[in-house]
């Protein structure tokens, strides 16, 4: 007030200078206040983002643990319900051998025991193959996927075909297994939910990326539906696919063909996944 | 150096400083901008030079006779801004620097 009154005097500082000063002061204070609040907002946003990422990671981890547990339960059930009784039967036959000294009966029970042991061997081989397909280990992804598709096609219920355009450079073994599992899970989902009449898988690559594309004509998923479903608490399959793909640093796209006749799933992996 | 040029430089540098603080990713040691002494020092000089900018230009172009109204007002306004600047600088001195554990415990492990 004193300053403004003094400004009327000709020998004093003009009032425009006061307003200029006040304006500059307001601007400077405004800037500082804006920066402080803006930064607080950014930090809050970052925290939210971090929390969401944490939740996502936690969900994926839980899914993978649950999958592991389910796999263990399945193996335990296979061993307990199939291999256990078979071996127990063999034991019975051999016990009988010790009691019954009749030569012909002994031979018969040894033959029966041998048959059952053969079955058990076959059973254990099946269990181990379901855990780690030998074709994949020995001959690579192309042969393993071809195998799966041949079996699918052979069942007669679906028209399945696959074509690897350029697989001279194999994926790293651990990546091959992950990609194989992803393909298996996707085919499983298609068979279970889409009621498709054909599945077609193609592989291709360029210098930077490795592609797998699966087409089918059933009722499939679009990217938004996939994002929605994978965040749901129930259902492991999509979460597992997502966690495997993110472990491979890959990307996964679900889309509907522009002609609206079939769905397309694309899996892209970076070049460093290849050997 | 011309004091107006100096003021413009200081204001520009202060704005650049704040801009950098906003754009750089938040690290764990420094959560909020106002918990760093640098923020208060820069804010002090920004407010001081912004407030006295026109005053300095005016005093450079006009000879202020000692004891005149303009002289008294010049000193009064300058004094007020020096006071604000010094208060902010003392806040800077009393602000503890980067504190390791200023981040909530649940974020400490995530780096």
Coordinates of C-alpha atoms in Angstrom, one line a residue:
Chain A
X1 CA 0.0 0.0 0.0
X2 CA 2.8 2.4 1.0
X3 CA 4.6 1.5 -2.2
X4 CA 1.5 2.1 -4.4
X5 CA 0.9 5.5 -2.7
X6 CA 4.5 6.4 -3.2
X7 CA 4.2 5.4 -6.9
X8 CA 2.0 8.5 -7.5
X9 CA 5.0 10.8 -6.8
X10 CA 7.0 11.6 -9.9
X11 CA 10.3 11.0 -8.1
X12 CA 9.2 7.6 -7.1
X13 CA 9.2 4.3 -8.9
X14 CA 6.4 4.1 -11.5
X15 CA 3.4 1.9 -10.6
X16 CA 3.8 -0.2 -13.8
X17 CA 7.1 -1.4 -12.3
X18 CA 5.3 -2.6 -9.2
X19 CA 2.8 -4.5 -11.2
X20 CA 5.6 -6.0 -13.3
X21 CA 7.5 -7.0 -10.2
X22 CA 4.3 -8.5 -8.7
X23 CA 3.6 -10.3 -12.0
X24 CA 7.1 -11.8 -12.2
X25 CA 6.8 -12.8 -8.5
X26 CA 3.5 -14.5 -9.1
X27 CA 4.9 -16.3 -12.2
X28 CA 8.0 -17.5 -10.3
X29 CA 6.0 -18.7 -7.3
X30 CA 3.4 -20.2 -9.6
X31 CA 6.1 -22.1 -11.5
X32 CA 7.6 -23.5 -8.3
X33 CA 4.2 -24.5 -7.0
X34 CA 3.3 -26.1 -10.3
X35 CA 6.5 -28.0 -10.5
X36 CA 6.0 -29.4 -6.9
X37 CA 2.5 -30.5 -7.6
X38 CA 3.2 -31.9 -11.0
X39 CA 6.1 -33.9 -9.6
X40 CA 3.9 -35.2 -6.8
X41 CA 1.4 -36.3 -9.4
X42 CA 4.1 -38.0 -11.5
X43 CA 5.4 -39.8 -8.5
X44 CA 1.9 -40.9 -7.5
X45 CA 1.3 -42.2 -11.0
X46 CA 4.6 -44.0 -11.0
X47 CA 3.7 -45.7 -7.8
X48 CA 0.4 -46.8 -9.2
X49 CA 2.2 -48.2 -12.2
X50 CA 4.8 -49.9 -10.1
X51 CA 2.0 -51.5 -8.0
X52 CA 0.2 -52.7 -11.1
X53 CA 3.4 -54.2 -12.4
X54 CA 4.0 -55.9 -9.0
X55 CA 0.5 -57.3 -9.0
X56 CA 1.0 -58.6 -12.6
X57 CA 4.3 -60.2 -11.7
X58 CA 2.7 -61.8 -8.6
X59 CA -0.1 -63.2 -10.6
X60 CA 2.2 -64.7 -13.2
X61 CA 4.4 -66.2 -10.5
X62 CA 1.3 -67.6 -8.7
X63 CA 0.1 -69.0 -12.0
X64 CA 3.5 -70.7 -12.7
X65 CA 3.6 -72.1 -9.2
X66 CA 0.1 -73.4 -9.5
X67 CA 0.9 -75.0 -12.9
X68 CA 4.0 -76.7 -11.4
X69 CA 1.8 -78.0 -8.6
X70 CA -0.8 -79.3 -11.0
X71 CA 1.9 -81.0 -13.1
X72 CA 3.3 -82.6 -10.0
X73 CA -0.2 -83.8 -9.0
X74 CA -0.7 -85.2 -12.4
X75 CA 2.6 -87.1 -12.4
X76 CA 1.9 -88.3 -8.9
X77 CA -1.6 -89.5 -9.9
X78 CA -0.2 -91.2 -13.0
X79 CA 2.5 -93.0 -11.0
X80 CA 0.2 -93.9 -8.1
X81 CA -2.9 -95.0 -10.1
X82 CA -1.1 -96.7 -13.1
X83 CA 2.4 -97.7 -12.3
X84 CA 1.7 -98.5 -8.6
X85 CA -1.0 -101.2 -9.2
X86 CA 0.9 -102.7 -12.1
X87 CA 4.0 -103.2 -10.0
X88 CA 1.9 -104.5 -7.2
X89 CA 0.4 -107.1 -9.5
X90 CA 3.9 -108.1 -10.7
X91 CA 4.8 -108.6 -7.0
X92 CA 1.8 -110.8 -6.5
X93 CA 2.8 -113.0 -9.5
X94 CA 6.4 -113.3 -8.2
X95 CA 5.1 -114.1 -4.7
X96 CA 2.9 -116.9 -6.2
X97 CA 6.0 -118.2 -7.9
X98 CA 7.7 -118.6 -4.6
X99 CA 4.7 -120.5 -3.1
X100 CA 3.6 -122.5 -6.1
X101 CA 6.4 -124.8 -7.2
X102 CA 4.6 -126.3 -10.1
X103 CA 6.9 -125.6 -13.1
X104 CA 4.2 -124.8 -15.7
X105 CA 2.3 -122.4 -13.3
X106 CA 5.6 -120.7 -12.5
X107 CA 6.4 -120.2 -16.2
X108 CA 2.9 -118.8 -16.7
X109 CA 3.1 -116.3 -13.8
X110 CA 6.6 -115.2 -14.9
X111 CA 5.2 -114.6 -18.4
X112 CA 2.4 -112.6 -17.0
X113 CA 4.8 -110.6 -14.8
X114 CA 6.9 -109.9 -17.9
X115 CA 3.8 -108.6 -19.8
X116 CA 2.9 -106.3 -16.9
X117 CA 6.5 -105.0 -16.6
X118 CA 6.4 -104.3 -20.4
X119 CA 3.2 -102.3 -19.9
X120 CA 4.8 -100.5 -17.0
X121 CA 7.8 -99.6 -19.0
X122 CA 5.5 -98.3 -21.8
X123 CA 3.5 -96.3 -19.2
X124 CA 6.6 -94.7 -17.7
X125 CA 7.9 -93.9 -21.1
X126 CA 4.6 -92.1 -21.9
X127 CA 4.8 -90.1 -18.7
X128 CA 8.3 -89.1 -19.4
X129 CA 7.4 -88.2 -23.0
X130 CA 4.6 -86.0 -21.8
X131 CA 7.1 -84.2 -19.6
X132 CA 9.7 -83.7 -22.3
X133 CA 9.0 -84.9 -25.8
X134 CA 12.1 -86.8 -27.1
X135 CA 11.4 -85.5 -30.6
X136 CA 11.8 -82.0 -29.4
X137 CA 15.1 -82.7 -27.6
X138 CA 16.6 -84.8 -30.4
X139 CA 15.2 -83.2 -33.6
X140 CA 14.0 -79.8 -32.6
X141 CA 10.9 -77.7 -32.6
X142 CA 10.0 -78.3 -36.3
X143 CA 9.8 -82.1 -35.9
X144 CA 8.1 -81.9 -32.5
X145 CA 5.4 -79.5 -33.8
X146 CA 5.0 -81.6 -37.0
X147 CA 4.5 -84.6 -34.8
X148 CA 1.8 -82.9 -32.8
X149 CA 0.0 -81.7 -35.9
X150 CA 0.2 -85.2 -37.5
X151 CA -1.3 -86.7 -34.4
X152 CA -4.1 -84.1 -34.5
X153 CA -4.7 -84.6 -38.2
X154 CA -4.7 -88.4 -37.7
X155 CA -7.5 -88.1 -35.2
X156 CA -9.7 -87.1 -38.0
X157 CA -11.7 -84.6 -36.0
X158 CA -9.8 -81.5 -37.3
X159 CA -7.8 -80.5 -40.3
X160 CA -4.4 -79.6 -38.9
X161 CA -1.3 -78.6 -40.9
X162 CA 1.9 -76.9 -40.2
X163 CA 4.7 -75.5 -42.3
X164 CA 8.1 -74.2 -41.2
X165 CA 9.4 -71.9 -43.9
X166 CA 12.9 -71.2 -42.6
X167 CA 14.1 -73.1 -39.6
X168 CA 17.7 -73.7 -40.6
X169 CA 18.7 -71.7 -37.5
X170 CA 17.2 -73.5 -34.5
X171 CA 16.0 -71.7 -31.4
X172 CA 18.0 -72.2 -28.3
X173 CA 17.0 -75.5 -26.6
X174 CA 15.4 -73.9 -23.6
X175 CA 13.5 -71.5 -25.9
X176 CA 12.4 -74.3 -28.1
X177 CA 10.8 -76.0 -25.1
X178 CA 9.0 -72.8 -24.1
X179 CA 7.7 -72.2 -27.6
X180 CA 6.6 -75.8 -27.9
X181 CA 4.7 -75.4 -24.6
X182 CA 3.1 -72.2 -25.8
X183 CA 2.0 -73.9 -29.1
X184 CA 0.7 -76.9 -27.2
X185 CA -1.3 -74.7 -24.9
X186 CA -2.7 -72.7 -27.8
X187 CA -3.7 -75.8 -29.7
X188 CA -5.2 -77.1 -26.5
X189 CA -7.3 -73.9 -26.1
X190 CA -8.4 -74.0 -29.7
X191 CA -9.5 -77.6 -29.5
X192 CA -11.2 -77.0 -26.2
X193 CA -13.0 -73.7 -26.8
X194 CA -13.1 -72.6 -30.4
X195 CA -14.7 -75.6 -32.2
X196 CA -12.5 -74.9 -35.2
X197 CA -12.5 -77.2 -38.2
X198 CA -8.9 -76.3 -39.2
X199 CA -5.7 -75.2 -37.6
X200 CA -2.8 -74.0 -39.6
X201 CA 0.6 -73.1 -38.2
X202 CA 3.3 -71.3 -40.1
X203 CA 6.8 -70.4 -39.1
X204 CA 9.0 -67.7 -40.6
X205 CA 11.9 -65.4 -39.7
X206 CA 13.8 -62.4 -40.8
X207 CA 17.1 -61.0 -39.5
X208 CA 15.5 -59.5 -36.5
X209 CA 12.6 -61.7 -35.5
X210 CA 11.3 -65.2 -35.4
X211 CA 7.5 -65.6 -36.1
X212 CA 5.0 -68.3 -35.4
X213 CA 1.5 -67.8 -36.7
X214 CA -1.5 -69.9 -36.0
X215 CA -4.7 -69.6 -38.0
X216 CA -8.0 -71.3 -37.1
X217 CA -11.6 -70.8 -38.1
X218 CA -13.3 -71.3 -34.8
X219 CA -14.4 -68.7 -32.3
X220 CA -11.2 -67.2 -31.1
X221 CA -9.9 -64.3 -29.1
X222 CA -9.0 -60.8 -30.0
X223 CA -6.2 -58.8 -28.3
X224 CA -8.6 -57.0 -26.0
X225 CA -10.4 -60.2 -25.0
X226 CA -7.0 -61.8 -24.3
X227 CA -5.9 -58.9 -22.1
X228 CA -9.1 -59.2 -20.2
X229 CA -9.0 -62.9 -19.8
X230 CA -5.3 -63.2 -18.8
X231 CA -5.9 -60.8 -15.8
X232 CA -8.8 -62.9 -14.5
X233 CA -8.1 -64.9 -11.4
X234 CA -9.3 -68.2 -12.7
X235 CA -7.8 -70.0 -15.6
X236 CA -4.1 -70.8 -15.9
X237 CA -3.5 -71.4 -19.6
X238 CA -3.4 -67.8 -20.9
X239 CA -1.4 -66.7 -17.9
X240 CA 1.1 -69.4 -18.6
X241 CA 1.3 -68.5 -22.2
X242 CA 1.9 -64.9 -21.2
X243 CA 4.5 -65.6 -18.6
X244 CA 6.4 -67.9 -21.0
X245 CA 6.3 -65.3 -23.8
X246 CA 7.5 -62.5 -21.5
X247 CA 10.3 -64.8 -20.3
X248 CA 11.3 -65.2 -24.0
X249 CA 11.1 -61.4 -24.5
X250 CA 8.6 -62.1 -27.1
X251 CA 5.3 -60.6 -28.1
X252 CA 1.9 -62.2 -28.7
X253 CA -1.0 -60.8 -30.8
X254 CA -4.4 -62.1 -31.1
X255 CA -6.4 -60.8 -34.0
X256 CA -9.3 -61.5 -36.3
X257 CA -8.7 -61.6 -40.0
X258 CA -10.1 -58.6 -41.9
X259 CA -12.2 -61.1 -43.9
X260 CA -13.7 -62.1 -40.5
X261 CA -13.5 -65.8 -41.4
X262 CA -10.6 -66.8 -39.2
X263 CA -8.6 -65.8 -36.2
X264 CA -4.8 -65.3 -36.2
X265 CA -2.4 -65.7 -33.3
X266 CA 1.1 -64.3 -33.9
X267 CA 4.1 -65.0 -31.7
X268 CA 7.2 -62.9 -32.3
X269 CA 10.5 -63.6 -30.7
X270 CA 13.7 -61.5 -31.0
X271 CA 16.6 -62.8 -33.0
X272 CA 18.7 -63.5 -29.9
X273 CA 16.4 -66.4 -29.1
X274 CA 17.9 -68.2 -32.0
X275 CA 21.2 -70.1 -31.8
Chain B
X1 CA 27.8 -8.4 -16.5
X2 CA 24.6 -6.5 -17.1
X3 CA 22.3 -7.4 -14.2
X4 CA 19.3 -7.9 -16.4
X5 CA 21.2 -10.4 -18.5
X6 CA 22.3 -12.1 -15.3
X7 CA 18.7 -12.3 -14.1
X8 CA 17.5 -13.7 -17.4
X9 CA 20.3 -16.3 -17.3
X10 CA 19.5 -17.3 -13.7
X11 CA 15.7 -17.5 -14.5
X12 CA 16.4 -19.7 -17.6
X13 CA 18.8 -22.0 -15.7
X14 CA 16.3 -22.4 -12.9
X15 CA 13.5 -23.3 -15.4
X16 CA 15.9 -25.8 -17.1
X17 CA 16.8 -27.3 -13.6
X18 CA 13.1 -27.8 -12.8
X19 CA 12.4 -29.2 -16.2
X20 CA 15.2 -31.7 -15.8
X21 CA 14.0 -32.7 -12.4
X22 CA 10.6 -33.4 -13.8
X23 CA 11.8 -35.4 -16.8
X24 CA 14.5 -37.5 -15.1
X25 CA 13.2 -40.8 -13.8
X26 CA 12.5 -40.8 -10.0
X27 CA 15.3 -42.6 -8.2
X28 CA 15.0 -44.2 -4.8
X29 CA 17.1 -41.8 -2.8
X30 CA 15.1 -38.7 -3.7
X31 CA 11.4 -39.1 -3.7
X32 CA 10.1 -35.5 -3.6
X33 CA 11.7 -32.5 -5.2
X34 CA 11.3 -30.3 -2.2
X35 CA 13.2 -32.7 0.0
X36 CA 16.4 -31.7 -1.8
X37 CA 18.4 -28.6 -0.8
X38 CA 19.0 -27.8 -4.5
X39 CA 15.3 -27.2 -5.0
X40 CA 15.2 -24.5 -2.3
X41 CA 18.4 -22.8 -3.5
X42 CA 17.1 -22.7 -7.1
X43 CA 13.6 -21.6 -6.0
X44 CA 15.3 -18.8 -3.8
X45 CA 17.3 -17.4 -6.7
X46 CA 14.4 -17.8 -9.2
X47 CA 12.0 -15.8 -7.0
X48 CA 14.7 -13.2 -6.2
X49 CA 15.7 -12.6 -9.7
X50 CA 12.2 -12.7 -11.1
X51 CA 11.0 -10.3 -8.5
X52 CA 13.8 -7.8 -8.9
X53 CA 14.1 -8.1 -12.7
X54 CA 12.2 -4.9 -13.5
X55 CA 13.6 -3.1 -10.5
X56 CA 17.2 -3.7 -11.7
X57 CA 16.4 -2.6 -15.3
X58 CA 14.8 0.5 -13.9
X59 CA 17.7 1.4 -11.6
X60 CA 20.2 0.9 -14.4
X61 CA 18.5 3.3 -16.6
X62 CA 17.8 6.0 -14.0
X63 CA 20.1 7.5 -11.5
X64 CA 18.5 7.1 -8.1
X65 CA 19.3 10.0 -5.9
X66 CA 20.2 8.9 -2.3
X67 CA 17.3 9.7 0.0
X68 CA 14.7 10.1 -2.8
X69 CA 11.4 8.2 -2.7
X70 CA 12.5 6.0 -5.6
X71 CA 15.7 5.2 -3.8
X72 CA 13.8 4.2 -0.6
X73 CA 11.3 2.1 -2.6
X74 CA 14.1 0.5 -4.5
X75 CA 15.8 -0.6 -1.3
X76 CA 12.5 -1.6 0.2
X77 CA 11.5 -3.9 -2.7
X78 CA 15.0 -5.3 -3.0
X79 CA 15.1 -5.8 0.8
X80 CA 11.8 -7.8 0.7
X81 CA 13.1 -10.1 -2.0
X82 CA 16.5 -10.5 -0.3
X83 CA 14.6 -11.5 2.8
X84 CA 12.5 -14.0 0.9
X85 CA 15.7 -15.3 -0.8
X86 CA 17.5 -15.7 2.5
X87 CA 14.6 -17.5 4.1
X88 CA 14.5 -19.9 1.3
X89 CA 18.3 -20.4 1.4
X90 CA 18.0 -21.1 5.2
X91 CA 15.3 -23.7 4.4
X92 CA 17.8 -25.2 2.0
X93 CA 20.4 -25.4 4.7
X94 CA 18.1 -27.1 7.1
X95 CA 16.8 -29.6 4.5
X96 CA 18.5 -32.9 4.9
X97 CA 20.0 -34.1 1.6
X98 CA 19.1 -37.3 -0.1
X99 CA 17.8 -39.7 2.5
X100 CA 18.3 -43.4 1.7
X101 CA 15.1 -44.5 3.3
X102 CA 12.8 -41.7 2.2
X103 CA 10.9 -44.2 0.1
X104 CA 8.1 -46.3 1.6
X105 CA 9.4 -49.7 2.6
X106 CA 7.4 -51.6 0.0
X107 CA 9.3 -49.9 -2.8
X108 CA 12.8 -50.1 -1.4
X109 CA 13.5 -53.6 -2.8
X110 CA 12.4 -52.7 -6.3
X111 CA 15.3 -51.3 -8.3

